[in-house]
Structure formats: C-alpha cells, structure tokens
PDB file of C-alpha atoms and ligand atoms in Angstrom:
ATOM      1  CA  MET A   1      -0.347   2.264  20.834  1.00 48.00           C
ATOM      2  CA  ALA A   2       3.264   1.905  19.540  1.00 49.00           C
ATOM      3  CA  CYS A   3       2.318  -1.357  17.913  1.00 53.00           C
ATOM      4  CA  LEU A   4      -0.810   0.260  16.372  1.00 53.00           C
ATOM      5  CA  THR A   5       1.423   3.120  15.163  1.00 55.00           C
ATOM      6  CA  ARG A   6       3.850   0.780  13.417  1.00 54.00           C
ATOM      7  CA  THR A   7       1.044  -1.182  11.947  1.00 59.00           C
ATOM      8  CA  TRP A   8      -0.588   1.962  10.496  1.00 57.00           C
ATOM      9  CA  THR A   9       2.612   3.289   9.019  1.00 57.00           C
ATOM     10  CA  ALA A  10       3.646  -0.049   7.591  1.00 56.00           C
ATOM     11  CA  ALA A  11       0.312  -0.297   5.981  1.00 58.00           C
ATOM     12  CA  VAL A  12       0.505   3.176   4.510  1.00 61.00           C
ATOM     13  CA  PHE A  13       4.045   2.521   3.162  1.00 58.00           C
ATOM     14  CA  GLY A  14       2.846  -0.709   1.715  1.00 53.00           C
ATOM     15  CA  LEU A  15       0.006   1.136  -0.012  1.00 50.00           C
ATOM     16  CA  LEU A  16       2.385   3.687  -1.404  1.00 57.00           C
ATOM     17  CA  VAL A  17       4.582   1.000  -2.893  1.00 47.00           C
ATOM     18  CA  LEU A  18       1.516  -0.787  -4.318  1.00 43.00           C
ATOM     19  CA  ILE A  19       0.251   2.361  -6.048  1.00 44.00           C
ATOM     20  CA  GLY A  20       3.785   3.163  -7.390  1.00 47.00           C
ATOM     21  CA  ALA A  21       4.025   6.304  -5.252  1.00 54.00           C
ATOM     22  CA  ASN A  22       7.293   5.258  -3.679  1.00 59.00           C
ATOM     23  CA  PRO A  23       9.999   5.998  -6.173  1.00 61.00           C
ATOM     24  CA  PHE A  24      12.719   4.709  -3.916  1.00 70.00           C
ATOM     25  CA  PRO A  25      12.523   0.843  -3.880  1.00 71.00           C
ATOM     26  CA  ALA A  26      15.499  -0.579  -2.105  1.00 73.00           C
ATOM     27  CA  ASN A  27      17.981  -3.001  -3.445  1.00 75.00           C
ATOM     28  CA  ALA A  28      19.659  -5.679  -1.396  1.00 70.00           C
ATOM     29  CA  GLU A  29      23.046  -3.798  -1.397  1.00 74.00           C
ATOM     30  CA  ASP A  30      21.544  -0.453  -0.190  1.00 84.00           C
ATOM     31  CA  LEU A  31      22.152   0.778   3.290  1.00 92.00           C
ATOM     32  CA  ILE A  32      18.870   1.461   5.032  1.00 96.00           C
ATOM     33  CA  ALA A  33      17.923   3.391   8.118  1.00 97.00           C
ATOM     34  CA  GLU A  34      14.529   4.220   9.597  1.00 97.00           C
ATOM     35  CA  ALA A  35      12.901   6.377  12.312  1.00 98.00           C
ATOM     36  CA  GLU A  36       9.711   6.072  14.274  1.00 98.00           C
ATOM     37  CA  ILE A  37       8.220   9.594  14.288  1.00 98.00           C
ATOM     38  CA  VAL A  38       6.348  10.635  17.465  1.00 98.00           C
ATOM     39  CA  GLY A  39       4.704  13.847  18.524  1.00 98.00           C
ATOM     40  CA  CYS A  40       6.688  16.084  20.861  1.00 98.00           C
ATOM     41  CA  LYS A  41       3.629  16.686  22.991  1.00 96.00           C
ATOM     42  CA  ASP A  42       0.627  15.578  20.840  1.00 97.00           C
ATOM     43  CA  LYS A  43       0.376  11.794  21.020  1.00 94.00           C
ATOM     44  CA  ASN A  44      -1.895  11.865  17.953  1.00 97.00           C
ATOM     45  CA  ILE A  45       1.054  12.617  15.751  1.00 98.00           C
ATOM     46  CA  PHE A  46       3.051   9.593  14.564  1.00 97.00           C
ATOM     47  CA  GLY A  47       4.631   8.201  11.479  1.00 97.00           C
ATOM     48  CA  THR A  48       7.675   6.635   9.892  1.00 97.00           C
ATOM     49  CA  GLY A  49      10.832   7.832   8.130  1.00 97.00           C
ATOM     50  CA  VAL A  50      13.033   5.731   5.824  1.00 97.00           C
ATOM     51  CA  LEU A  51      16.537   6.638   4.471  1.00 97.00           C
ATOM     52  CA  ILE A  52      18.155   4.562   1.728  1.00 97.00           C
ATOM     53  CA  GLU A  53      21.858   5.245   0.731  1.00 96.00           C
ATOM     54  CA  ARG A  54      22.872   4.284  -2.852  1.00 94.00           C
ATOM     55  CA  GLU A  55      25.897   5.100  -4.857  1.00 91.00           C
ATOM     56  CA  SER A  56      25.687   6.848  -8.259  1.00 89.00           C
ATOM     57  CA  ALA A  57      27.588   5.373 -11.229  1.00 90.00           C
ATOM     58  CA  GLU A  58      30.486   7.611 -10.279  1.00 93.00           C
ATOM     59  CA  GLY A  59      30.405   6.490  -6.631  1.00 89.00           C
ATOM     60  CA  ILE A  60      28.676   9.583  -5.191  1.00 93.00           C
ATOM     61  CA  LYS A  61      26.613   8.681  -2.135  1.00 95.00           C
ATOM     62  CA  GLN A  62      23.020   9.684  -2.329  1.00 96.00           C
ATOM     63  CA  VAL A  63      20.400   9.187   0.291  1.00 97.00           C
ATOM     64  CA  ASP A  64      16.661   8.898  -0.601  1.00 97.00           C
ATOM     65  CA  VAL A  65      14.469  10.206   2.265  1.00 97.00           C
ATOM     66  CA  SER A  66      10.765   9.268   2.645  1.00 97.00           C
ATOM     67  CA  LEU A  67       8.527  10.353   5.453  1.00 98.00           C
ATOM     68  CA  ILE A  68       4.893   9.731   6.133  1.00 97.00           C
ATOM     69  CA  VAL A  69       3.354  11.297   9.248  1.00 97.00           C
ATOM     70  CA  LYS A  70      -0.250  11.491  10.492  1.00 97.00           C
ATOM     71  CA  GLY A  71      -1.793  14.011  12.818  1.00 97.00           C
ATOM     72  CA  LEU A  72      -0.001  17.160  11.938  1.00 98.00           C
ATOM     73  CA  LYS A  73      -1.965  20.258  11.002  1.00 97.00           C
ATOM     74  CA  ASP A  74      -2.529  20.662   7.218  1.00 98.00           C
ATOM     75  CA  GLY A  75       0.025  22.666   5.321  1.00 98.00           C
ATOM     76  CA  LYS A  76       3.812  22.706   5.073  1.00 98.00           C
ATOM     77  CA  HIS A  77       6.173  21.651   7.852  1.00 98.00           C
ATOM     78  CA  ALA A  78       9.931  22.115   7.835  1.00 98.00           C
ATOM     79  CA  VAL A  79      11.935  18.804   8.059  1.00 98.00           C
ATOM     80  CA  HIS A  80      15.559  18.607   9.104  1.00 98.00           C
ATOM     81  CA  ILE A  81      17.965  15.989  10.329  1.00 98.00           C
ATOM     82  CA  HIS A  82      19.068  17.268  13.662  1.00 97.00           C
ATOM     83  CA  GLU A  83      22.387  16.655  15.207  1.00 95.00           C
ATOM     84  CA  THR A  84      21.652  14.192  18.160  1.00 97.00           C
ATOM     85  CA  ALA A  85      19.818  10.946  18.541  1.00 98.00           C
ATOM     86  CA  ALA A  86      17.455  12.229  21.293  1.00 98.00           C
ATOM     87  CA  CYS A  87      13.718  13.199  21.280  1.00 98.00           C
ATOM     88  CA  GLN A  88      12.821  13.585  24.915  1.00 96.00           C
ATOM     89  CA  PRO A  89      12.266  16.432  24.988  1.00 98.00           C
ATOM     90  CA  CYS A  90      12.448  17.296  21.285  1.00 98.00           C
ATOM     91  CA  GLY A  91      14.871  20.082  22.120  1.00 97.00           C
ATOM     92  CA  ALA A  92      17.368  17.240  22.996  1.00 98.00           C
ATOM     93  CA  ALA A  93      17.801  16.661  19.274  1.00 97.00           C
ATOM     94  CA  GLN A  94      19.767  20.034  19.299  1.00 96.00           C
ATOM     95  CA  GLY A  95      20.497  21.964  16.117  1.00 93.00           C
ATOM     96  CA  HIS A  96      20.735  20.968  12.435  1.00 94.00           C
ATOM     97  CA  HIS A  97      23.140  18.147  11.476  1.00 95.00           C
ATOM     98  CA  ASP A  98      26.162  20.020  10.165  1.00 92.00           C
ATOM     99  CA  PRO A  99      29.502  18.418  10.602  1.00 90.00           C
ATOM    100  CA  GLY A 100      32.691  19.772   9.136  1.00 78.00           C
ATOM    101  CA  PRO A 101      35.107  22.551   9.698  1.00 76.00           C
ATOM    102  CA  ASN A 102      32.684  25.301   9.012  1.00 77.00           C
ATOM    103  CA  SER A 103      29.761  23.751  10.776  1.00 79.00           C
ATOM    104  CA  ASN A 104      27.167  25.902  12.490  1.00 77.00           C
ATOM    105  CA  THR A 105      24.112  24.146  13.709  1.00 78.00           C
ATOM    106  CA  LYS A 106      21.832  27.046  14.557  1.00 77.00           C
ATOM    107  CA  PRO A 107      18.713  27.273  12.411  1.00 71.00           C
ATOM    108  CA  ASP A 108      17.764  30.864  11.865  1.00 71.00           C
ATOM    109  CA  ALA A 109      20.154  33.613  12.903  1.00 59.00           C
ATOM    110  CA  PRO A 110      22.375  35.848  10.755  1.00 58.00           C
ATOM    111  CA  ARG A 111      25.669  34.493   9.374  1.00 60.00           C
ATOM    112  CA  PHE A 112      24.601  30.896  10.037  1.00 72.00           C
ATOM    113  CA  ASN A 113      24.398  28.119   7.560  1.00 84.00           C
ATOM    114  CA  HIS A 114      20.657  27.642   7.009  1.00 86.00           C
ATOM    115  CA  PRO A 115      19.309  26.328   4.609  1.00 90.00           C
ATOM    116  CA  TYR A 116      22.564  24.771   3.620  1.00 88.00           C
ATOM    117  CA  HIS A 117      23.194  22.774   6.775  1.00 91.00           C
ATOM    118  CA  MET A 118      23.974  19.192   5.837  1.00 94.00           C
ATOM    119  CA  GLY A 119      20.794  17.974   7.476  1.00 96.00           C
ATOM    120  CA  ASP A 120      18.429  20.463   5.885  1.00 96.00           C
ATOM    121  CA  LEU A 121      15.747  18.725   3.798  1.00 98.00           C
ATOM    122  CA  VAL A 122      12.511  20.020   2.190  1.00 98.00           C
ATOM    123  CA  ASN A 123       9.079  20.746   3.562  1.00 98.00           C
ATOM    124  CA  LEU A 124       6.633  17.873   4.317  1.00 98.00           C
ATOM    125  CA  GLU A 125       3.268  18.696   2.973  1.00 97.00           C
ATOM    126  CA  VAL A 126       0.114  17.702   4.972  1.00 98.00           C
ATOM    127  CA  GLU A 127      -3.339  17.233   3.410  1.00 97.00           C
ATOM    128  CA  ASN A 128      -6.306  15.984   5.434  1.00 96.00           C
ATOM    129  CA  GLY A 129      -4.032  15.113   8.305  1.00 96.00           C
ATOM    130  CA  VAL A 130      -1.561  12.915   6.280  1.00 97.00           C
ATOM    131  CA  GLY A 131       1.939  14.346   5.556  1.00 97.00           C
ATOM    132  CA  VAL A 132       4.231  12.935   2.895  1.00 96.00           C
ATOM    133  CA  MET A 133       7.792  14.058   1.969  1.00 97.00           C
ATOM    134  CA  GLN A 134      10.231  12.431  -0.470  1.00 97.00           C
ATOM    135  CA  THR A 135      13.520  13.846  -1.450  1.00 97.00           C
ATOM    136  CA  THR A 136      17.123  12.902  -2.258  1.00 97.00           C
ATOM    137  CA  THR A 137      20.128  14.449  -0.662  1.00 97.00           C
ATOM    138  CA  ASN A 138      23.831  14.069  -1.108  1.00 96.00           C
ATOM    139  CA  ARG A 139      24.637  16.217   2.009  1.00 96.00           C
ATOM    140  CA  VAL A 140      24.593  13.267   4.420  1.00 97.00           C
ATOM    141  CA  THR A 141      25.567   9.531   4.427  1.00 97.00           C
ATOM    142  CA  LEU A 142      24.448   6.460   6.314  1.00 97.00           C
ATOM    143  CA  SER A 143      27.854   4.924   5.717  1.00 96.00           C
ATOM    144  CA  ASP A 144      30.933   6.065   7.619  1.00 94.00           C
ATOM    145  CA  GLY A 145      32.479   9.328   6.633  1.00 93.00           C
ATOM    146  CA  ARG A 146      32.632  12.983   7.538  1.00 91.00           C
ATOM    147  CA  LEU A 147      28.962  13.662   6.710  1.00 94.00           C
ATOM    148  CA  SER A 148      27.658  10.432   8.332  1.00 97.00           C
ATOM    149  CA  ILE A 149      24.544  10.872  10.490  1.00 97.00           C
ATOM    150  CA  PHE A 150      25.772   7.872  12.463  1.00 97.00           C
ATOM    151  CA  ASP A 151      28.532   9.850  14.213  1.00 94.00           C
ATOM    152  CA  GLU A 152      29.118   9.331  17.979  1.00 94.00           C
ATOM    153  CA  ASP A 153      25.805  10.922  19.030  1.00 96.00           C
ATOM    154  CA  GLY A 154      23.604   9.923  16.121  1.00 97.00           C
ATOM    155  CA  ALA A 155      20.859  12.021  14.576  1.00 98.00           C
ATOM    156  CA  SER A 156      17.051  12.557  14.597  1.00 98.00           C
ATOM    157  CA  PHE A 157      14.348  13.909  12.268  1.00 98.00           C
ATOM    158  CA  ILE A 158      12.590  17.003  13.485  1.00 98.00           C
ATOM    159  CA  ILE A 159       9.323  18.152  12.017  1.00 98.00           C
ATOM    160  CA  HIS A 160       8.497  21.734  12.761  1.00 98.00           C
ATOM    161  CA  THR A 161       5.190  23.581  13.308  1.00 98.00           C
ATOM    162  CA  ASN A 162       5.618  25.854  10.284  1.00 98.00           C
ATOM    163  CA  GLU A 163       7.170  25.712   6.843  1.00 97.00           C
ATOM    164  CA  ASP A 164      10.846  26.088   6.167  1.00 96.00           C
ATOM    165  CA  GLN A 165      11.137  29.375   4.248  1.00 94.00           C
ATOM    166  CA  TYR A 166      14.612  28.430   3.176  1.00 93.00           C
ATOM    167  CA  CYS A 167      15.831  31.766   4.460  1.00 89.00           C
ATOM    168  CA  ASP A 168      19.350  32.362   3.122  1.00 84.00           C
ATOM    169  CA  ARG A 169      19.726  36.167   2.916  1.00 79.00           C
ATOM    170  CA  GLU A 170      20.767  38.168   5.823  1.00 73.00           C
ATOM    171  CA  GLY A 171      17.543  40.144   5.754  1.00 74.00           C
ATOM    172  CA  GLU A 172      15.430  36.945   5.727  1.00 73.00           C
ATOM    173  CA  LEU A 173      17.171  35.239   8.653  1.00 73.00           C
ATOM    174  CA  ARG A 174      14.827  35.813  11.540  1.00 79.00           C
ATOM    175  CA  LYS A 175      13.718  33.538  14.400  1.00 85.00           C
ATOM    176  CA  GLY A 176      11.305  30.875  13.113  1.00 90.00           C
ATOM    177  CA  CYS A 177      12.074  31.214   9.368  1.00 91.00           C
ATOM    178  CA  ALA A 178      13.393  27.590   9.393  1.00 93.00           C
ATOM    179  CA  GLY A 179      10.040  26.278  10.758  1.00 96.00           C
ATOM    180  CA  GLY A 180       9.804  27.422  14.372  1.00 95.00           C
ATOM    181  CA  SER A 181       8.771  25.231  17.171  1.00 97.00           C
ATOM    182  CA  ARG A 182       9.047  21.412  17.111  1.00 98.00           C
ATOM    183  CA  ASP A 183       5.911  19.095  16.546  1.00 98.00           C
ATOM    184  CA  ALA A 184       7.527  15.672  16.031  1.00 98.00           C
ATOM    185  CA  CYS A 185      10.731  13.828  16.329  1.00 98.00           C
ATOM    186  CA  GLY A 186      12.251  10.421  15.360  1.00 98.00           C
ATOM    187  CA  ILE A 187      15.590   8.929  16.252  1.00 98.00           C
ATOM    188  CA  ILE A 188      17.240   7.516  13.105  1.00 98.00           C
ATOM    189  CA  LYS A 189      18.411   3.899  13.471  1.00 98.00           C
ATOM    190  CA  ARG A 190      20.100   1.565  11.198  1.00 94.00           C
ATOM    191  CA  ARG A 191      17.753  -1.204   9.878  1.00 90.00           C
TER     192      ARG A 191
HETATM  193 CU1   CU B 227      14.792  21.583  12.323  1.00 60.30          CU
END
C-alpha cells in the first residue's frame, strides 16, 4: 500500500509539473525536504508534501511548500508545520512549530500566537477528494538556524479536519478555530 501511495503521489506531482501547475521547480542548489502524508485513522487518506528552500537576491531564506493529498473530505483544511517529527498518534506531533524567545505552540487559546506561529501555513482546498496547497513562507528554514524545522526533534505536517479561520483577535480565539481535530500527518525529512 505504501508503495502504491508513493506511486500515486509521484504520478500526480509529475502531472502537475507537466501541466505547468507547479510554480516551484527546484534548482540543483536548493535545499529540499519531503513528507509522506498518511491518515491519522483513515487509511484512505494519503499524499505528499514537498518543501524547497531558496534564497532571495538579498539572501532572505524562503521556503516553497506544496502538498497534494487524496481522501480528505471536500472543502478547506488547516495545514501547519507542527513541532515534533512524530505521527503515531497524530497528537505526538504536538503544537505548532514556533521556536524563539516568545514561542507559544498552542493553537487556539487566548493570548497565544496563532495564526502567527512560525509553522502556520494556509488552508489546503479539497475538490472531488483531491486536495492541493501551494504557498511560500519565510517563517521557517530547512537550513540550520533559529527557525529551522530540523531542530533536535524535527517537525511534521498536520492537516486538520476543518479550515483554519486564522483567528487572531481575542474574541475569535476559541477551541477549534485553527482547524480542530487532526486528519493526516507527515514527518518532514530531508531529501
Ligand atoms: Cu495544526
């Protein structure tokens, strides 16, 4: 099944590149990482995530993030980089990646950092069972440094059941506003 999963996602990514839908072609000097996405409970959920770090002309590190996932219910699903490289169970991925002196990894409670955690991304949108998300962040790095996702305990993608409402006002911060329960997870590994 895992082999079939990889074959399917590789084929879909190949298709995206062929039709020009992947705006993030990698160059030889880019740092690349990837994750195999698996359902937390539902084995029919699977996919792939790819991260590519590049430097801007000024030397700012930017990371292009692409995900494609099959088997989620149609609609929007929150996606974050969570703080630990662990998916069994999905709760083992812990809170949102948020290193630094003012870190606070909790997702949806008053006076916490959501949606400005370093690992907060954008919603993945699912149509007819296929979800695609592409974004660029400069809040994390693949290379070493204070925002690196490759710290001592690594990091994982978590895809949630519901959409991220990007709740950032005290009155909006209520349980579940960052996506609620966890549908899928993928440990991020250097390629
Ligand atoms: Cu999350």
